[in-house]
Tab-separated table of C-alpha atoms in Angstrom:
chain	number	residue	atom	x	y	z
A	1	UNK	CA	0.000	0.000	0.000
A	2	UNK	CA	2.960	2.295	0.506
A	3	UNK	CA	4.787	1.929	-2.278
A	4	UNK	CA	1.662	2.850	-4.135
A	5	UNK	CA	1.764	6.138	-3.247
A	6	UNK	CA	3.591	8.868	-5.716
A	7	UNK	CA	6.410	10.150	-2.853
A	8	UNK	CA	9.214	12.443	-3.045
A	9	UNK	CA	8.429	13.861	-6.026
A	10	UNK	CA	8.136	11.048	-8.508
A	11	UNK	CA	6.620	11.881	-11.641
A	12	UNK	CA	5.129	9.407	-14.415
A	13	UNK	CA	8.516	9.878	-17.040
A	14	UNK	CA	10.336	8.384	-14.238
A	15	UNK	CA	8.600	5.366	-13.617
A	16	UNK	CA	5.369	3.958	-12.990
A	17	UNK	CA	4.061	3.644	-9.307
A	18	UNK	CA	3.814	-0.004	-7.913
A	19	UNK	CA	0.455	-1.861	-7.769
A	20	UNK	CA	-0.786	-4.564	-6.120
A	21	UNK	CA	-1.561	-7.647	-8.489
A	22	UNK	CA	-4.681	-9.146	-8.943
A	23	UNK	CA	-7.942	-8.387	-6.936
A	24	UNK	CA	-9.486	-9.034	-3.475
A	25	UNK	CA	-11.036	-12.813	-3.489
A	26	UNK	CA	-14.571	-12.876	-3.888
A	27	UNK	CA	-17.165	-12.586	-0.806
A	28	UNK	CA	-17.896	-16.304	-0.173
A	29	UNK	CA	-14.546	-17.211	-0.961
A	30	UNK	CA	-13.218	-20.445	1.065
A	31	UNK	CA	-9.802	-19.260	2.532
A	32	UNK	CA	-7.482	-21.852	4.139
A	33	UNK	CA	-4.182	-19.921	4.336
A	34	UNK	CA	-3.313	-16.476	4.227
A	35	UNK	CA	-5.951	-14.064	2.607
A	36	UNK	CA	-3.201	-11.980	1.011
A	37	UNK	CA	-1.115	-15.237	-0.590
A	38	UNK	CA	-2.761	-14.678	-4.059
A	39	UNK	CA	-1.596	-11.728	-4.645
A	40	UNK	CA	2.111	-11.864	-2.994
A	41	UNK	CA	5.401	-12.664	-4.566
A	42	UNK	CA	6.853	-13.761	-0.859
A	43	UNK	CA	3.907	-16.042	-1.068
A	44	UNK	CA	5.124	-19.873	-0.916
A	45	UNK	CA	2.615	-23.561	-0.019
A	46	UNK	CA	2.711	-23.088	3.500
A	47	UNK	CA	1.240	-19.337	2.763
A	48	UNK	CA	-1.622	-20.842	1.023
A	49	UNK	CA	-1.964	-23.786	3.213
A	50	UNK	CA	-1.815	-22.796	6.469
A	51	UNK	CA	-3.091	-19.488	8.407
A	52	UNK	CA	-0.609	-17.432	9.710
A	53	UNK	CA	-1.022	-16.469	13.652
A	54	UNK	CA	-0.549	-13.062	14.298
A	55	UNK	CA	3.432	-12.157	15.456
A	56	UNK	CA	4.257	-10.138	18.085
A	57	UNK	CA	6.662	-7.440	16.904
A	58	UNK	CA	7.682	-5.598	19.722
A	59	UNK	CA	4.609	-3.590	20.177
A	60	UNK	CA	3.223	-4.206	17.225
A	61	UNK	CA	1.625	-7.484	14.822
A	62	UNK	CA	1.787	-8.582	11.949
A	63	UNK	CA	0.055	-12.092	10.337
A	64	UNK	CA	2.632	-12.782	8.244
A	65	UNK	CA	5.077	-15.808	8.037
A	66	UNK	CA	7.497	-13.472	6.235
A	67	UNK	CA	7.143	-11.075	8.389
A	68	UNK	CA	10.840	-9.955	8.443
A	69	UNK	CA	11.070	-9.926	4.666
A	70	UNK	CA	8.145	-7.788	3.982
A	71	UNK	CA	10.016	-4.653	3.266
A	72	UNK	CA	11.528	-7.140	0.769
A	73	UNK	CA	8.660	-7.388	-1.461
A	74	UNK	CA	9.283	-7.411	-5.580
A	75	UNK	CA	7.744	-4.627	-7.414
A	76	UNK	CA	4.258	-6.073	-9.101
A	77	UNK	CA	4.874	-3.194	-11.606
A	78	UNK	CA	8.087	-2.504	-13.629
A	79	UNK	CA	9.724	0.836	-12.572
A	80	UNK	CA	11.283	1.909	-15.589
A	81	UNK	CA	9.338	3.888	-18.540
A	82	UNK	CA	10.331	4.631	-22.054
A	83	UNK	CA	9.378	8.261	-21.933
A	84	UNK	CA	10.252	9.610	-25.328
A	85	UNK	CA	11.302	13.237	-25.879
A	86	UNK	CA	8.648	15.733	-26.962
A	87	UNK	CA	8.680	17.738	-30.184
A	88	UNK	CA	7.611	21.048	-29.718
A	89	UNK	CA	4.130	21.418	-30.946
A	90	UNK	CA	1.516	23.743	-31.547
A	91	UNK	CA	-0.864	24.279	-28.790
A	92	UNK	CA	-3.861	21.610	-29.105
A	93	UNK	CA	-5.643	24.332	-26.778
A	94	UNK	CA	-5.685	28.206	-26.372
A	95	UNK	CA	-7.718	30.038	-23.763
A	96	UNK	CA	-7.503	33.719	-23.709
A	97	UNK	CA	-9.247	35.923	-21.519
A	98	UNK	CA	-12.233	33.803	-20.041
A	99	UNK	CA	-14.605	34.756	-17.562
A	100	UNK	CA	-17.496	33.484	-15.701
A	101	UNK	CA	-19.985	35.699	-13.834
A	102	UNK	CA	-23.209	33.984	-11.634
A	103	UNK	CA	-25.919	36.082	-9.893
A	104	UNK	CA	-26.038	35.297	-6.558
A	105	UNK	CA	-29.011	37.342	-4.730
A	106	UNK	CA	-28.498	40.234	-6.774
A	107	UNK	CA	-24.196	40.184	-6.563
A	108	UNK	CA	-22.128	39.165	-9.336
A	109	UNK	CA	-20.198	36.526	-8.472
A	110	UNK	CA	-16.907	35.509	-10.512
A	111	UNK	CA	-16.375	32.197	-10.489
A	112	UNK	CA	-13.878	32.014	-13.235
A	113	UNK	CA	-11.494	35.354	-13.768
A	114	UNK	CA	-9.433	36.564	-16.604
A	115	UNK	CA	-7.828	32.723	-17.106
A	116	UNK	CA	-5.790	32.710	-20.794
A	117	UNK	CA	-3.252	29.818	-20.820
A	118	UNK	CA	-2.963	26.878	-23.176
A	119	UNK	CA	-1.552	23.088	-23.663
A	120	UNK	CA	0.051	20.914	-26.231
A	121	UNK	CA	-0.516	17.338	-26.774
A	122	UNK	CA	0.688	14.885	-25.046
A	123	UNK	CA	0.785	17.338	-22.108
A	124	UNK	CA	-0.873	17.158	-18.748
A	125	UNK	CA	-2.322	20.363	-17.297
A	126	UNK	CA	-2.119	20.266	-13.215
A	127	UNK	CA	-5.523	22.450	-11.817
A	128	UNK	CA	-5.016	23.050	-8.097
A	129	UNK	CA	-6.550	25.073	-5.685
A	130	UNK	CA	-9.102	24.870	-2.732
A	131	UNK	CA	-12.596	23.783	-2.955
A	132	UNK	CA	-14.532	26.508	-4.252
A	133	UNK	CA	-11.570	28.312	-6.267
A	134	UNK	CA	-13.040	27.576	-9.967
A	135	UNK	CA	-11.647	24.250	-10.918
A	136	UNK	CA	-14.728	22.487	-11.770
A	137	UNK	CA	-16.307	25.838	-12.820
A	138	UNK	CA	-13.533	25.997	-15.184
A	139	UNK	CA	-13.563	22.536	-16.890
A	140	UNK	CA	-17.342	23.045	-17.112
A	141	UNK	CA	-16.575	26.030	-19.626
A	142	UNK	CA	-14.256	24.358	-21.377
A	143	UNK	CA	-16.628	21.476	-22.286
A	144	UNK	CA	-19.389	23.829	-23.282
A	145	UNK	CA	-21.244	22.464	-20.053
A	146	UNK	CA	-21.798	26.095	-19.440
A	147	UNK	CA	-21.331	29.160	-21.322
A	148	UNK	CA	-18.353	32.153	-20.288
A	149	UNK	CA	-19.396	35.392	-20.241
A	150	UNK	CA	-18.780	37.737	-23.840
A	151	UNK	CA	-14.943	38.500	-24.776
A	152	UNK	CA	-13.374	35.268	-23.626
A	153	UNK	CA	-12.067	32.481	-26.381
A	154	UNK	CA	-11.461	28.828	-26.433
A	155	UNK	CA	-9.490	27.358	-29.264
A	156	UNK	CA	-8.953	23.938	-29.901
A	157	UNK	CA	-6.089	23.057	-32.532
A	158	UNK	CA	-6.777	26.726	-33.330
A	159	UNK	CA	-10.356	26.950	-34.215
A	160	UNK	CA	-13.090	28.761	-32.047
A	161	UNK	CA	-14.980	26.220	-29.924
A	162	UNK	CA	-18.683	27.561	-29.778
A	163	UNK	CA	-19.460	28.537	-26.323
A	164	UNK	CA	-22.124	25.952	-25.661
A	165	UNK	CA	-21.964	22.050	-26.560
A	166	UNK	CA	-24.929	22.093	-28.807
A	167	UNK	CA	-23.661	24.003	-30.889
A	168	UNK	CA	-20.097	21.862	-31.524
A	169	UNK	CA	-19.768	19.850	-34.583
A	170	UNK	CA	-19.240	16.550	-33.603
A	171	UNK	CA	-15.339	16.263	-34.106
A	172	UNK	CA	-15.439	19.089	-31.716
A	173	UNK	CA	-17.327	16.855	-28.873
A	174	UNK	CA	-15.298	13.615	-29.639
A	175	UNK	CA	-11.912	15.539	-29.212
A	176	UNK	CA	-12.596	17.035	-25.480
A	177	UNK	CA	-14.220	14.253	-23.443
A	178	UNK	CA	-14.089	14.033	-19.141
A	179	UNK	CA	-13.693	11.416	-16.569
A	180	UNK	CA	-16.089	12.185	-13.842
A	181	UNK	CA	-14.923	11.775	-9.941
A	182	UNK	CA	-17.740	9.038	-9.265
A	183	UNK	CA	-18.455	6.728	-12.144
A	184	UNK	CA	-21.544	6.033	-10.660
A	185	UNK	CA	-22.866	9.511	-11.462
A	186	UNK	CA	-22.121	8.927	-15.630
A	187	UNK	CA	-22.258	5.085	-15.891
A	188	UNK	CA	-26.294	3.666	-16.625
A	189	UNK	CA	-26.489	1.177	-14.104
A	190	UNK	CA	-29.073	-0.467	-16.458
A	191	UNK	CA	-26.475	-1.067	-19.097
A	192	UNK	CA	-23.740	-4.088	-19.147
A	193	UNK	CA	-20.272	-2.897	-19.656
A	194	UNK	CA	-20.574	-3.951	-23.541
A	195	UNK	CA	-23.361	-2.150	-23.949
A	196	UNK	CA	-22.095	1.169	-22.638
A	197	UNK	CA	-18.414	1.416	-24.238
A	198	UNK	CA	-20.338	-0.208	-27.743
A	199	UNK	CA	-22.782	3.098	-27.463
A	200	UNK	CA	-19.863	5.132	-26.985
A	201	UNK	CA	-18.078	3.734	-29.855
A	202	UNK	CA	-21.177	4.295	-32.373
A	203	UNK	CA	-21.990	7.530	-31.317
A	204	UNK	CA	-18.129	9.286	-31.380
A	205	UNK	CA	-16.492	6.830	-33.376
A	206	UNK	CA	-19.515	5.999	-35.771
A	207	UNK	CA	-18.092	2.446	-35.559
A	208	UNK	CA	-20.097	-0.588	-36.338
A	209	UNK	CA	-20.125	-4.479	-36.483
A	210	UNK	CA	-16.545	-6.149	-36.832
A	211	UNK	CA	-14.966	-2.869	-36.815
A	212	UNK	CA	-16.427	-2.059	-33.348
A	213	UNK	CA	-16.194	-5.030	-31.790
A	214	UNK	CA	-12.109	-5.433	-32.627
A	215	UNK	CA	-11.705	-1.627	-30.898
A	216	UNK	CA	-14.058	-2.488	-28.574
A	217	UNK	CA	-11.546	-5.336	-27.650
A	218	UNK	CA	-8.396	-3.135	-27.914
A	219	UNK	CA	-10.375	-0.428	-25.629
A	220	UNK	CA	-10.649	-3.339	-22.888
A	221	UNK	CA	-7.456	-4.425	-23.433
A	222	UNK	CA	-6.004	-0.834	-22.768
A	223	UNK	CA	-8.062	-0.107	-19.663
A	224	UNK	CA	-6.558	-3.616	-18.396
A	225	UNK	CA	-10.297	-5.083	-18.129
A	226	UNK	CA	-11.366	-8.747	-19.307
A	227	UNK	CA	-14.271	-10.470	-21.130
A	228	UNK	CA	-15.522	-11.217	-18.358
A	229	UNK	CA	-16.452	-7.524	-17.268
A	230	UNK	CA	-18.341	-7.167	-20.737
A	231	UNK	CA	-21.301	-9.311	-19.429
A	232	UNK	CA	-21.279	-7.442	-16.267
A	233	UNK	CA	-22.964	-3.916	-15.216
A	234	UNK	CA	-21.895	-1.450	-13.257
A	235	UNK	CA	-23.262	-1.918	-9.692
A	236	UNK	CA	-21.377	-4.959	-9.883
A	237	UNK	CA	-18.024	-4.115	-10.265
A	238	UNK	CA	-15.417	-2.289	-7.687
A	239	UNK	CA	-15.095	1.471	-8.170
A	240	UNK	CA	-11.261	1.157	-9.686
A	241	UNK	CA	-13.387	-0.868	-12.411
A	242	UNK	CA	-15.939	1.314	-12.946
A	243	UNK	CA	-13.606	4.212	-13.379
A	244	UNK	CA	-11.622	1.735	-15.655
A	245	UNK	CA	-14.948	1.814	-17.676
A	246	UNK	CA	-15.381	5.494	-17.221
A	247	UNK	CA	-11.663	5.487	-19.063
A	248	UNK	CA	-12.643	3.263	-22.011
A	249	UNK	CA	-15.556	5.405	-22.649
A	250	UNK	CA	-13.506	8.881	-22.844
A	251	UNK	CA	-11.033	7.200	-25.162
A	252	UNK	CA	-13.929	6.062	-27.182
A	253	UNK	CA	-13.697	9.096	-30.101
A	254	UNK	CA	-10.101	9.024	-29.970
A	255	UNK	CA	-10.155	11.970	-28.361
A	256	UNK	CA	-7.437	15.243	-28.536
A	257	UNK	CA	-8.036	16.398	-25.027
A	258	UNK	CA	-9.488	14.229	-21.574
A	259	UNK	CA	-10.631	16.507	-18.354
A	260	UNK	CA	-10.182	14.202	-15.322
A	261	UNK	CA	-12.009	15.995	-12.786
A	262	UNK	CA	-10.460	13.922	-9.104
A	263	UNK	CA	-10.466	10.975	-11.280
A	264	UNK	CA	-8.989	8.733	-8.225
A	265	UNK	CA	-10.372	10.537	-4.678
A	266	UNK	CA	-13.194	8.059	-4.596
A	267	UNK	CA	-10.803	5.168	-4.829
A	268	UNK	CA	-7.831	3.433	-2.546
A	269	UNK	CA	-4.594	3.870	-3.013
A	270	UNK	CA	-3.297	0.428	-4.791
A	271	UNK	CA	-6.635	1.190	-7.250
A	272	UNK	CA	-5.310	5.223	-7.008
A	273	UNK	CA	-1.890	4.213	-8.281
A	274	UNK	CA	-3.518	1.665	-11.022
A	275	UNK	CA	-5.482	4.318	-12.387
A	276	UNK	CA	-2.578	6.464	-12.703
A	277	UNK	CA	-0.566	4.225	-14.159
A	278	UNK	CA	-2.956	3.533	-16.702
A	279	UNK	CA	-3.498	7.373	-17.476
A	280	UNK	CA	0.230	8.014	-18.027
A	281	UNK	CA	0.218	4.840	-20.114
A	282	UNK	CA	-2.631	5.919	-22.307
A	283	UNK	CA	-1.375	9.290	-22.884
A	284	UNK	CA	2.169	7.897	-24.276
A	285	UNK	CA	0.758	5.675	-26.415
A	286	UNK	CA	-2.052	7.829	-27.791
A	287	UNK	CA	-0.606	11.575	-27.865
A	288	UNK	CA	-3.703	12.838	-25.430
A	289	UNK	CA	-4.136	15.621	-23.238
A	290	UNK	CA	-5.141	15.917	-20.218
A	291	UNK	CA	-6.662	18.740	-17.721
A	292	UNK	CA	-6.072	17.267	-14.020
A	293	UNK	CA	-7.631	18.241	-11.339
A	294	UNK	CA	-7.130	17.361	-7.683
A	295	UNK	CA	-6.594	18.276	-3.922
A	296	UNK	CA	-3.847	15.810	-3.927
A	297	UNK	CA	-1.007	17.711	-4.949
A	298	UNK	CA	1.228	14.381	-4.928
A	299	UNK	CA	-1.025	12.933	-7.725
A	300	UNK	CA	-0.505	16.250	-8.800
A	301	UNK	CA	2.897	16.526	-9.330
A	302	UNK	CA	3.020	12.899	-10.408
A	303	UNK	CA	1.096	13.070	-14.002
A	304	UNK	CA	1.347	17.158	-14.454
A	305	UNK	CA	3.682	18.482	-17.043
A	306	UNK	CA	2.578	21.997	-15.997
A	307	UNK	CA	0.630	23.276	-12.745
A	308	UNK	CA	-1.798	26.004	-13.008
A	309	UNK	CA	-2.978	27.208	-9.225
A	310	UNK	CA	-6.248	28.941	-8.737
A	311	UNK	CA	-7.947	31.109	-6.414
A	312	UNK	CA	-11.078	32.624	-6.353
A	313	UNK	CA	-11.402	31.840	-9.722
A	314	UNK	CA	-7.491	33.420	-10.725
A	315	UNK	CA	-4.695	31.762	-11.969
A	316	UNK	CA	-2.152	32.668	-9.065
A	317	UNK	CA	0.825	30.864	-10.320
A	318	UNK	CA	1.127	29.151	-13.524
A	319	UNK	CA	4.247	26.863	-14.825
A	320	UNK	CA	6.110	23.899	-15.223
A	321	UNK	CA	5.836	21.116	-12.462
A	322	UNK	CA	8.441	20.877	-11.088
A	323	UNK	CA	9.457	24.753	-10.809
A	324	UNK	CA	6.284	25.057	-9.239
A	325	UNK	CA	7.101	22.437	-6.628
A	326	UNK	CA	10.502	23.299	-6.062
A	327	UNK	CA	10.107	26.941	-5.813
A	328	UNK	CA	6.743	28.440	-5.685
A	329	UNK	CA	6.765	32.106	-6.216
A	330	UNK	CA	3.374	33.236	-4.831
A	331	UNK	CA	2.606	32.689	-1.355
A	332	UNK	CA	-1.029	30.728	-1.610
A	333	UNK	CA	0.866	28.073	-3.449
A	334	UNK	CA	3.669	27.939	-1.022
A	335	UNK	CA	0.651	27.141	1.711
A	336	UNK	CA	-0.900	24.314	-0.247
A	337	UNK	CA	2.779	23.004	-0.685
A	338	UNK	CA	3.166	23.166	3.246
A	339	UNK	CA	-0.074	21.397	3.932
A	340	UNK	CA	1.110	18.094	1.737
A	341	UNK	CA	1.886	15.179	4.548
A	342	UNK	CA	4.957	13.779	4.103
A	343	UNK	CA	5.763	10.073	4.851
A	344	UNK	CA	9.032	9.979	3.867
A	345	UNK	CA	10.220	13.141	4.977
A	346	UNK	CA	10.512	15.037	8.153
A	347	UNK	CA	7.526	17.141	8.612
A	348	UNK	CA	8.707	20.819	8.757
A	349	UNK	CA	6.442	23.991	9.794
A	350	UNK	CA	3.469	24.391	8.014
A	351	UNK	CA	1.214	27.055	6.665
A	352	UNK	CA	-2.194	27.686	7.880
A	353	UNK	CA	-4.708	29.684	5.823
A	354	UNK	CA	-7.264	30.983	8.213
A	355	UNK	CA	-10.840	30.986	7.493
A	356	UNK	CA	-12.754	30.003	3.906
A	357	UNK	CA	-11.761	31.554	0.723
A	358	UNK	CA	-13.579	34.942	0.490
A	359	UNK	CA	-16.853	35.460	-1.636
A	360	UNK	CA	-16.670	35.393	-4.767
A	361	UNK	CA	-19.235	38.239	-4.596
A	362	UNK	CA	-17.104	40.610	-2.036
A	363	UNK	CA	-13.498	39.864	-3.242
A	364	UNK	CA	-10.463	41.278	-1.823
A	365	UNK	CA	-9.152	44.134	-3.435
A	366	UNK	CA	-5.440	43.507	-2.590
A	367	UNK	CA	-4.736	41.344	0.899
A	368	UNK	CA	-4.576	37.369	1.243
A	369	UNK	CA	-6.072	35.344	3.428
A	370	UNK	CA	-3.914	35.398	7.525
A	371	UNK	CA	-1.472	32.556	7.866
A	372	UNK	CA	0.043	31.259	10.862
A	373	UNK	CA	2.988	28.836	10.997
């Protein structure tokens, strides 16, 4: 479970996180040795024979009869990662200028202010920020969920993306798709697995018979799912599987750009580092963007080429990863830095932002938010 976490700084072009193999036996399941024996490589007979009592440690136990070899363990996942250099591209998306305005009990309220950046493919765009600071809001506008206010563009592979998704041609749709924080908000429960990734496939793919059915294969393939999940629906898989599906589905249209809006909060860290794994994978092999967005600035840092932080709907600091880890240069991104736990690190001093973020309706003209040490 440890070693599935992204720590001191690792990022996806310098290896892939560790998983844990396999998945947990089924309810019902008759047991006779260790639970865990399945899926461990300092698994041997007497492992899967025999149930190990639980050893007292010095204070603490373990139920392990390799107890003193755990930290021993061989990766499940290879570490190293073919990352290719990138040529320098043209951006596969331009904002400029965009703003979005709500009327809250007679108040305009900015939700999203003044944000103009832009990515190139096969690049991963960090979002970060508090709850409330325009992330979602943000990624909404993008996808045409909801319209910005007048002035603002959105470009993608430099032509004008109407403001509302209606009004998109259908290449425009395909190219930007999202993967949704619960799958159980966009998968139709009603629906087997086939069915849903098959619709997907007709409708931004145009695919049919043998032609669908052998990328329908590849999708499941890529999204390391089986058969055996086609016959399945949704409220009977795990939620790493379901977003798995969730996955399959974006990828469905080919598409140029994928918002993953806290793709992996819902989930546990071996599924957490799974899924990551598979988005870093996915994006080598098909040239795809992504807009990331998370409160866990490890994940963060892990897939992110570039890190854009917001606040109050503002870009605060905007730049590549790693400078933006190493040295932030604006003080609200030197307090979510402080806030990170570290496990493998000794925790220094850290930042506290007092109070909420301020309305939206009422925003400060010039002074942050206290902090304390």
């Amino acid at each position: 479970l440890l070693r599935c976490l992204p720590r001191g700084g690792q990022r996806k072009d310098q290896g892939r996180l560790d998983t844990i193999p396999g998945f947990l036996p089924g309810i019902g399941t008759d047991i006779k040795g260790c639970a865990f024996a399945d899926r461990c490589a300092l698994a041997d007979d007497r492992c899967r024979s025999e149930l190990p009592p639980l050893y007292d440690l010095g204070g603490r136990l373990s139920r392990c009869f390799h107890h003193d070899k755990a930290q021993a363990l061989p990766r499940a996942t290879p570490s190293d990662v073919a990352a290719a250099p990138k040529a320098a591209a043209a951006p596969v998306l331009r904002v400029a200028g965009l703003n979005k305005t709500y009327a809250s009990h007679g108040h305009a309220l900015r939700a999203v202010k003044d944000v103009s950046l832009d990515l190139r493919p096969g690049e991963t765009l960090g979002l970060v920020g508090e709850s409330g600071s325009g992330k979602t809001t943000f990624a909404r506008l993008l996808l045409g969920l909801v319209p910005p206010d007048e002035g603002g563009t959105i470009e993608l592979e430099g032509k004008a993306l109407a403001p509302r998704l209606e009004n998109r041609s259908d290449d425009q749709i395909k190219a930007m798709q999202i993967v949704f924080q619960n799958p159980d908000s966009a998968l139709n429960r009603s629906h087997s697995i086939r069915h849903l990734i098959g619709r997907a496939l007709k409708r931004l793919a145009g695919l049919s018979g043998k032609a669908l059915e052998a990328r329908l294969n590849d999708l499941v393939r890529s999204v390391r799912l089986t058969d055996r999940h086609l016959a399945v629906k949704p409220r009977q898989l795990s939620g790493g599987l379901k977003q798995r599906v969730a996955i399959a589905r974006a990828f469905a249209g080919d598409p140029r750009i994928v918002v993953c809006d806290e793709p992996t909060s819902a989930l546990d860290v071996s599924v957490q580092a799974a899924i990551l794994n598979l988005l870093a994978d996915l994006q080598s092999k098909e040239d795809v963007s992504y807009i990331f967005i998370s409160h866990d600035l490890a994940v963060v840092r892990y897939l992110s080429d570039k890190i854009a932080v917001l606040y109050l709907g503002r870009i605060m600091e905007l730049g590549p990863s790693e400078d933006v880890f190493s040295g932030p240069h604006h003080p609200y991104t030197e307090a979510l830095l402080s806030a990170v736990p570290k496990l493998d690190q000794t925790e220094t001093a850290r930042i506290r932002l007092d109070g909420e973020i301020p309305s939206a309706t009422n925003p400060p003209s010039r002074r942050m938010r206290a902090v304390s040490v």
